[in-house]
Amino acid sequence: MKRVTILLPAYNEADSMDYLYEKMMQVAKENSGYEWEFLLVNDGSTDDTLMKMKAMREADQRFSYIDLSRNFGKELAMMAGFDYATGDALIIMDADMQHPISLIPQMLERWEEGYQDVYARRKSSKEGWLKRKTSHFYYKILKHTTRIPIQEDTGDFRLLDRACVAALQQMHETQRNTKGMYSWIGFRKYGLTYAQLEREHGSTKWNYTQLFNLAMNGITSYTTAPLRISSLLGIVFSMIGFCYLIYIVFSTLFFGEEVRGYPTLMVTILFLGGIQLLSLGIIGEYLSCIFNESKQRPGYIVNTYNGEQQYGNQETKGSKK
């Protein structure tokens, strides 16, 4: 019998845990032809999330939990899940249960047909207008600035074959944008559509600062287009400045026109200064990524796995990058 792992990262989702348990029991009951593992990752929660995970483990051994030593963020929490999952296939879902479990049988069918990455594309979302529009705009930019084929309006809700999981385990960077990694590793893909559900309990933990940081990681990880654009701007404005210099010298020598002073000078300095600062900022983003990766720190540290202490053991997965 094939084994399927459902990976459920959670941060302060204590209010959703009982509902999550109910839904996972439903998944196992309705798809009894598979052996199930429900892998919960506690990403440094400060509420009763970990306690609820322990209770699930005690009630049903199909539930496993990873307790990270602090809040590392969803991307690295999923990285821990990739390392600890034992299934022949891995399904990633949000702990708030806004991903419909009704799509899981279709994912399994496509997997049995030979597809290795069955991703879910949102046809409708419960997010606000601004968040939807900025997300769509971000995927448009990323799609047109990288050679990697990016799936628009998709998230982490997907089924990955063991081959895909093994490929993701080889990618050790800590500045992660997993949505781009799914595209980078390739493999045979199939897209399904779904309508995002209303959150039953709690509230979203994402804010615009976190989303902006995730977007910047995505851009700096998968395209050098910003660097090329800054170089192109430098070339273009250097040519414009040189042409303007020739014009001023020519008009002064042959027509006796006075060289315009303060206003023109200030506008030119401020404009070019803004372009220079923008270019330095872009370079700085890439340098910060290099700086963080050069430390060669592990992406995450596991405190306990199913109650067993992991930290300090040289052989534990949590101590690896």
GROMACS .gro file of C-alpha atoms in nm:
model
  321
    1MET     CA    1   0.000   0.000   0.000
    2LYS     CA    2   0.136   0.341  -0.096
    3ARG     CA    3   0.204   0.590   0.179
    4VAL     CA    4   0.101   0.955   0.149
    5THR     CA    5   0.217   1.232   0.383
    6ILE     CA    6   0.018   1.550   0.435
    7LEU     CA    7   0.249   1.831   0.550
    8LEU     CA    8   0.082   2.095   0.769
    9PRO     CA    9   0.305   2.384   0.888
   10ALA     CA   10   0.143   2.583   1.170
   11TYR     CA   11   0.217   2.902   1.358
   12ASN     CA   12  -0.022   3.002   1.637
   13GLU     CA   13  -0.303   2.791   1.492
   14ALA     CA   14  -0.435   2.643   1.819
   15ASP     CA   15  -0.790   2.752   1.730
   16SER     CA   16  -0.775   2.553   1.404
   17MET     CA   17  -0.623   2.232   1.540
   18ASP     CA   18  -0.948   2.053   1.634
   19TYR     CA   19  -1.097   2.135   1.294
   20LEU     CA   20  -0.776   2.020   1.124
   21TYR     CA   21  -0.790   1.688   1.312
   22GLU     CA   22  -1.149   1.635   1.200
   23LYS     CA   23  -1.063   1.706   0.837
   24MET     CA   24  -0.758   1.478   0.836
   25MET     CA   25  -0.968   1.195   0.979
   26GLN     CA   26  -1.211   1.253   0.695
   27VAL     CA   27  -0.930   1.237   0.439
   28ALA     CA   28  -0.808   0.903   0.577
   29LYS     CA   29  -1.160   0.758   0.585
   30GLU     CA   30  -1.252   0.867   0.231
   31ASN     CA   31  -0.917   0.756   0.083
   32SER     CA   32  -0.865   0.427   0.264
   33GLY     CA   33  -0.664   0.277  -0.022
   34TYR     CA   34  -0.356   0.463   0.104
   35GLU     CA   35  -0.154   0.461   0.422
   36TRP     CA   36  -0.159   0.812   0.569
   37GLU     CA   37   0.087   1.020   0.764
   38PHE     CA   38  -0.011   1.367   0.890
   39LEU     CA   39   0.307   1.564   0.954
   40LEU     CA   40   0.254   1.876   1.165
   41VAL     CA   41   0.529   2.139   1.196
   42ASN     CA   42   0.511   2.375   1.491
   43ASP     CA   43   0.693   2.685   1.372
   44GLY     CA   44   0.771   2.836   1.712
   45SER     CA   45   0.409   2.897   1.813
   46THR     CA   46   0.345   3.093   2.134
   47ASP     CA   47  -0.008   2.962   2.193
   48ASP     CA   48  -0.132   2.606   2.257
   49THR     CA   49  -0.056   2.479   1.905
   50LEU     CA   50   0.217   2.240   2.023
   51MET     CA   51  -0.001   2.103   2.302
   52LYS     CA   52  -0.277   2.030   2.050
   53MET     CA   53  -0.027   1.854   1.823
   54LYS     CA   54   0.088   1.634   2.110
   55ALA     CA   55  -0.273   1.544   2.187
   56MET     CA   56  -0.328   1.443   1.823
   57ARG     CA   57  -0.018   1.222   1.834
   58GLU     CA   58  -0.143   1.051   2.150
   59ALA     CA   59  -0.487   0.995   1.998
   60ASP     CA   60  -0.365   0.866   1.661
   61GLN     CA   61  -0.012   0.749   1.572
   62ARG     CA   62  -0.064   0.855   1.211
   63PHE     CA   63  -0.002   1.210   1.333
   64SER     CA   64   0.361   1.315   1.373
   65TYR     CA   65   0.487   1.654   1.480
   66ILE     CA   66   0.807   1.852   1.450
   67ASP     CA   67   0.869   2.124   1.707
   68LEU     CA   68   1.113   2.384   1.575
   69SER     CA   69   1.331   2.569   1.825
   70ARG     CA   70   1.183   2.906   1.722
   71ASN     CA   71   0.977   3.071   1.450
   72PHE     CA   72   1.176   3.025   1.126
   73GLY     CA   73   0.892   3.112   0.886
   74LYS     CA   74   0.674   2.897   0.665
   75GLU     CA   75   0.936   2.842   0.394
   76LEU     CA   76   1.185   2.684   0.636
   77ALA     CA   77   0.909   2.500   0.822
   78MET     CA   78   0.822   2.332   0.493
   79MET     CA   79   1.193   2.256   0.442
   80ALA     CA   80   1.184   2.066   0.773
   81GLY     CA   81   0.874   1.882   0.654
   82PHE     CA   82   1.048   1.774   0.334
   83ASP     CA   83   1.330   1.623   0.542
   84TYR     CA   84   1.105   1.434   0.781
   85ALA     CA   85   0.822   1.318   0.549
   86THR     CA   86   0.816   0.943   0.491
   87GLY     CA   87   0.545   0.911   0.225
   88ASP     CA   88   0.576   0.804  -0.138
   89ALA     CA   89   0.396   1.131  -0.209
   90LEU     CA   90   0.367   1.454  -0.013
   91ILE     CA   91   0.066   1.686  -0.005
   92ILE     CA   92   0.123   2.037   0.133
   93MET     CA   93  -0.172   2.213   0.295
   94ASP     CA   94  -0.225   2.514   0.521
   95ALA     CA   95  -0.318   2.442   0.881
   96ASP     CA   96  -0.609   2.688   0.863
   97MET     CA   97  -0.788   2.443   0.630
   98GLN     CA   98  -0.864   2.700   0.359
   99HIS     CA   99  -0.742   2.438   0.113
  100PRO     CA  100  -1.031   2.202   0.029
  101ILE     CA  101  -0.972   1.835   0.109
  102SER     CA  102  -1.219   1.752  -0.172
  103LEU     CA  103  -0.932   1.813  -0.418
  104ILE     CA  104  -0.711   1.542  -0.267
  105PRO     CA  105  -0.874   1.246  -0.453
  106GLN     CA  106  -0.816   1.427  -0.786
  107MET     CA  107  -0.452   1.486  -0.691
  108LEU     CA  108  -0.407   1.120  -0.610
  109GLU     CA  109  -0.567   1.019  -0.942
  110ARG     CA  110  -0.328   1.238  -1.140
  111TRP     CA  111  -0.035   1.105  -0.936
  112GLU     CA  112  -0.137   0.748  -1.019
  113GLU     CA  113  -0.144   0.851  -1.386
  114GLY     CA  114   0.224   0.942  -1.363
  115TYR     CA  115   0.222   1.315  -1.284
  116GLN     CA  116   0.485   1.403  -1.025
  117ASP     CA  117   0.378   1.756  -0.930
  118VAL     CA  118   0.002   1.809  -0.915
  119TYR     CA  119  -0.043   2.174  -0.823
  120ALA     CA  120  -0.362   2.361  -0.734
  121ARG     CA  121  -0.443   2.694  -0.897
  122ARG     CA  122  -0.686   2.932  -0.725
  123LYS     CA  123  -0.988   3.026  -0.936
  124SER     CA  124  -1.124   3.236  -0.650
  125SER     CA  125  -0.976   3.366  -0.328
  126LYS     CA  126  -1.103   3.496   0.005
  127GLU     CA  127  -0.817   3.743   0.028
  128GLY     CA  128  -0.868   4.118  -0.003
  129TRP     CA  129  -0.868   4.299  -0.338
  130LEU     CA  130  -0.529   4.465  -0.283
  131LYS     CA  131  -0.364   4.139  -0.177
  132ARG     CA  132  -0.503   3.954  -0.480
  133LYS     CA  133  -0.394   4.224  -0.724
  134THR     CA  134  -0.042   4.261  -0.583
  135SER     CA  135   0.001   3.882  -0.582
  136HIS     CA  136  -0.112   3.859  -0.945
  137PHE     CA  137   0.119   4.148  -1.041
  138TYR     CA  138   0.413   3.980  -0.865
  139TYR     CA  139   0.365   3.653  -1.056
  140LYS     CA  140   0.342   3.848  -1.382
  141ILE     CA  141   0.674   4.020  -1.311
  142LEU     CA  142   0.844   3.697  -1.208
  143LYS     CA  143   0.710   3.511  -1.510
  144HIS     CA  144   0.844   3.771  -1.755
  145THR     CA  145   1.186   3.817  -1.593
  146THR     CA  146   1.300   3.457  -1.555
  147ARG     CA  147   1.353   3.166  -1.788
  148ILE     CA  148   1.188   2.930  -1.540
  149PRO     CA  149   0.823   2.853  -1.628
  150ILE     CA  150   0.626   3.001  -1.337
  151GLN     CA  151   0.269   2.887  -1.265
  152GLU     CA  152   0.050   3.190  -1.193
  153ASP     CA  153  -0.197   3.209  -0.902
  154THR     CA  154  -0.059   2.895  -0.739
  155GLY     CA  155   0.064   2.843  -0.386
  156ASP     CA  156   0.199   2.558  -0.181
  157PHE     CA  157  -0.116   2.347  -0.204
  158ARG     CA  158   0.004   2.057  -0.421
  159LEU     CA  159   0.099   1.692  -0.434
  160LEU     CA  160   0.467   1.611  -0.484
  161ASP     CA  161   0.604   1.272  -0.577
  162ARG     CA  162   0.895   1.138  -0.371
  163ALA     CA  163   1.127   1.227  -0.663
  164CYS     CA  164   1.024   1.593  -0.632
  165VAL     CA  165   1.072   1.589  -0.255
  166ALA     CA  166   1.420   1.436  -0.298
  167ALA     CA  167   1.509   1.712  -0.546
  168LEU     CA  168   1.390   1.983  -0.304
  169GLN     CA  169   1.597   1.828  -0.025
  170GLN     CA  170   1.908   1.893  -0.233
  171MET     CA  171   1.835   2.266  -0.242
  172HIS     CA  172   1.991   2.389   0.083
  173GLU     CA  173   1.958   2.767   0.054
  174THR     CA  174   1.801   2.943   0.352
  175GLN     CA  175   1.675   3.241   0.151
  176ARG     CA  176   1.395   3.031   0.008
  177ASN     CA  177   1.107   3.089  -0.226
  178THR     CA  178   0.962   2.740  -0.255
  179LYS     CA  179   0.702   2.839  -0.514
  180GLY     CA  180   0.984   2.912  -0.756
  181MET     CA  181   1.165   2.592  -0.656
  182TYR     CA  182   0.866   2.382  -0.762
  183SER     CA  183   0.907   2.525  -1.111
  184TRP     CA  184   1.286   2.506  -1.112
  185ILE     CA  185   1.307   2.133  -1.038
  186GLY     CA  186   1.085   2.049  -1.334
  187PHE     CA  187   0.923   1.702  -1.346
  188ARG     CA  188   0.586   1.619  -1.498
  189LYS     CA  189   0.326   1.869  -1.380
  190TYR     CA  190  -0.054   1.890  -1.385
  191GLY     CA  191  -0.272   2.180  -1.273
  192LEU     CA  192  -0.606   2.163  -1.095
  193THR     CA  193  -0.830   2.456  -1.000
  194TYR     CA  194  -1.001   2.518  -0.669
  195ALA     CA  195  -1.197   2.782  -0.480
  196GLN     CA  196  -1.031   2.891  -0.158
  197LEU     CA  197  -1.245   2.828   0.149
  198GLU     CA  198  -1.329   3.066   0.430
  199ARG     CA  199  -1.107   3.041   0.736
  200GLU     CA  200  -1.313   2.872   1.008
  201HIS     CA  201  -1.099   2.970   1.307
  202GLY     CA  202  -0.831   3.224   1.393
  203SER     CA  203  -0.684   3.487   1.162
  204THR     CA  204  -0.409   3.503   0.903
  205LYS     CA  205  -0.053   3.544   1.032
  206TRP     CA  206   0.076   3.701   0.710
  207ASN     CA  207   0.122   4.077   0.681
  208TYR     CA  208   0.234   4.292   0.390
  209THR     CA  209   0.590   4.321   0.523
  210GLN     CA  210   0.630   3.942   0.526
  211LEU     CA  211   0.473   3.912   0.180
  212PHE     CA  212   0.707   4.184   0.047
  213ASN     CA  213   1.011   4.000   0.189
  214LEU     CA  214   0.890   3.675   0.032
  215ALA     CA  215   0.845   3.851  -0.303
  216MET     CA  216   1.195   4.000  -0.286
  217ASN     CA  217   1.340   3.656  -0.209
  218GLY     CA  218   1.157   3.520  -0.512
  219ILE     CA  219   1.292   3.787  -0.744
  220THR     CA  220   1.652   3.775  -0.620
  221SER     CA  221   1.651   3.392  -0.620
  222TYR     CA  222   1.528   3.332  -0.973
  223THR     CA  223   1.623   3.626  -1.190
  224THR     CA  224   1.905   3.875  -1.238
  225ALA     CA  225   1.678   4.105  -1.440
  226PRO     CA  226   1.689   4.389  -1.180
  227LEU     CA  227   2.070   4.400  -1.208
  228ARG     CA  228   2.050   4.410  -1.586
  229ILE     CA  229   1.784   4.682  -1.575
  230SER     CA  230   2.002   4.897  -1.347
  231SER     CA  231   2.297   4.846  -1.585
  232LEU     CA  232   2.077   4.939  -1.881
  233LEU     CA  233   1.955   5.253  -1.704
  234GLY     CA  234   2.316   5.348  -1.634
  235ILE     CA  235   2.406   5.314  -2.003
  236VAL     CA  236   2.097   5.503  -2.124
  237PHE     CA  237   2.139   5.798  -1.887
  238SER     CA  238   2.512   5.816  -1.953
  239MET     CA  239   2.435   5.851  -2.324
  240ILE     CA  240   2.166   6.111  -2.253
  241GLY     CA  241   2.408   6.305  -2.031
  242PHE     CA  242   2.681   6.294  -2.296
  243CYS     CA  243   2.441   6.414  -2.567
  244TYR     CA  244   2.317   6.693  -2.342
  245LEU     CA  245   2.679   6.796  -2.274
  246ILE     CA  246   2.748   6.823  -2.649
  247TYR     CA  247   2.428   7.027  -2.694
  248ILE     CA  248   2.527   7.275  -2.419
  249VAL     CA  249   2.882   7.317  -2.552
  250PHE     CA  250   2.756   7.361  -2.910
  251SER     CA  251   2.481   7.612  -2.821
  252THR     CA  252   2.716   7.814  -2.599
  253LEU     CA  253   3.003   7.833  -2.848
  254PHE     CA  254   2.802   7.897  -3.164
  255PHE     CA  255   2.486   8.077  -3.045
  256GLY     CA  256   2.610   8.243  -2.730
  257GLU     CA  257   2.331   8.103  -2.514
  258GLU     CA  258   2.378   8.124  -2.143
  259VAL     CA  259   2.413   7.798  -1.953
  260ARG     CA  260   2.106   7.757  -1.734
  261GLY     CA  261   2.202   7.719  -1.373
  262TYR     CA  262   2.047   7.615  -1.046
  263PRO     CA  263   1.705   7.466  -1.142
  264THR     CA  264   1.840   7.248  -1.422
  265LEU     CA  265   2.137   7.142  -1.213
  266MET     CA  266   1.924   7.045  -0.911
  267VAL     CA  267   1.671   6.847  -1.115
  268THR     CA  268   1.951   6.660  -1.293
  269ILE     CA  269   2.138   6.580  -0.970
  270LEU     CA  270   1.824   6.463  -0.788
  271PHE     CA  271   1.710   6.249  -1.078
  272LEU     CA  272   2.046   6.083  -1.137
  273GLY     CA  273   2.098   6.047  -0.762
  274GLY     CA  274   1.768   5.861  -0.737
  275ILE     CA  275   1.871   5.625  -1.017
  276GLN     CA  276   2.205   5.561  -0.847
  277LEU     CA  277   2.044   5.487  -0.510
  278LEU     CA  278   1.795   5.255  -0.677
  279SER     CA  279   2.078   5.065  -0.845
  280LEU     CA  280   2.273   5.045  -0.519
  281GLY     CA  281   1.961   4.914  -0.345
  282ILE     CA  282   1.920   4.639  -0.604
  283ILE     CA  283   2.286   4.541  -0.570
  284GLY     CA  284   2.243   4.547  -0.192
  285GLU     CA  285   1.954   4.299  -0.209
  286TYR     CA  286   2.167   4.049  -0.397
  287LEU     CA  287   2.465   4.109  -0.166
  288SER     CA  288   2.248   4.048   0.140
  289CYS     CA  289   2.144   3.712  -0.004
  290ILE     CA  290   2.510   3.621  -0.064
  291PHE     CA  291   2.599   3.735   0.289
  292ASN     CA  292   2.326   3.524   0.452
  293GLU     CA  293   2.407   3.215   0.247
  294SER     CA  294   2.783   3.249   0.308
  295LYS     CA  295   2.728   3.188   0.682
  296GLN     CA  296   2.632   2.830   0.596
  297ARG     CA  297   2.394   2.805   0.889
  298PRO     CA  298   2.127   2.533   0.897
  299GLY     CA  299   1.792   2.641   0.761
  300TYR     CA  300   1.613   2.532   1.078
  301ILE     CA  301   1.675   2.365   1.413
  302VAL     CA  302   1.441   2.095   1.545
  303ASN     CA  303   1.377   2.088   1.917
  304THR     CA  304   1.175   1.766   1.928
  305TYR     CA  305   1.031   1.516   1.681
  306ASN     CA  306   0.732   1.328   1.825
  307GLY     CA  307   0.853   1.425   2.170
  308GLU     CA  308   1.211   1.301   2.122
  309GLN     CA  309   1.486   1.556   2.172
  310GLN     CA  310   1.671   1.635   1.848
  311TYR     CA  311   1.888   1.938   1.919
  312GLY     CA  312   2.253   1.857   1.984
  313ASN     CA  313   2.248   1.526   1.796
  314GLN     CA  314   2.493   1.555   1.508
  315GLU     CA  315   2.298   1.302   1.303
  316THR     CA  316   1.953   1.461   1.329
  317LYS     CA  317   1.794   1.611   1.024
  318GLY     CA  318   1.725   1.931   1.208
  319SER     CA  319   2.095   2.005   1.241
  320LYS     CA  320   2.142   1.989   0.864
  321LYS     CA  321   2.091   2.262   0.612
   0.00000   0.00000   0.00000
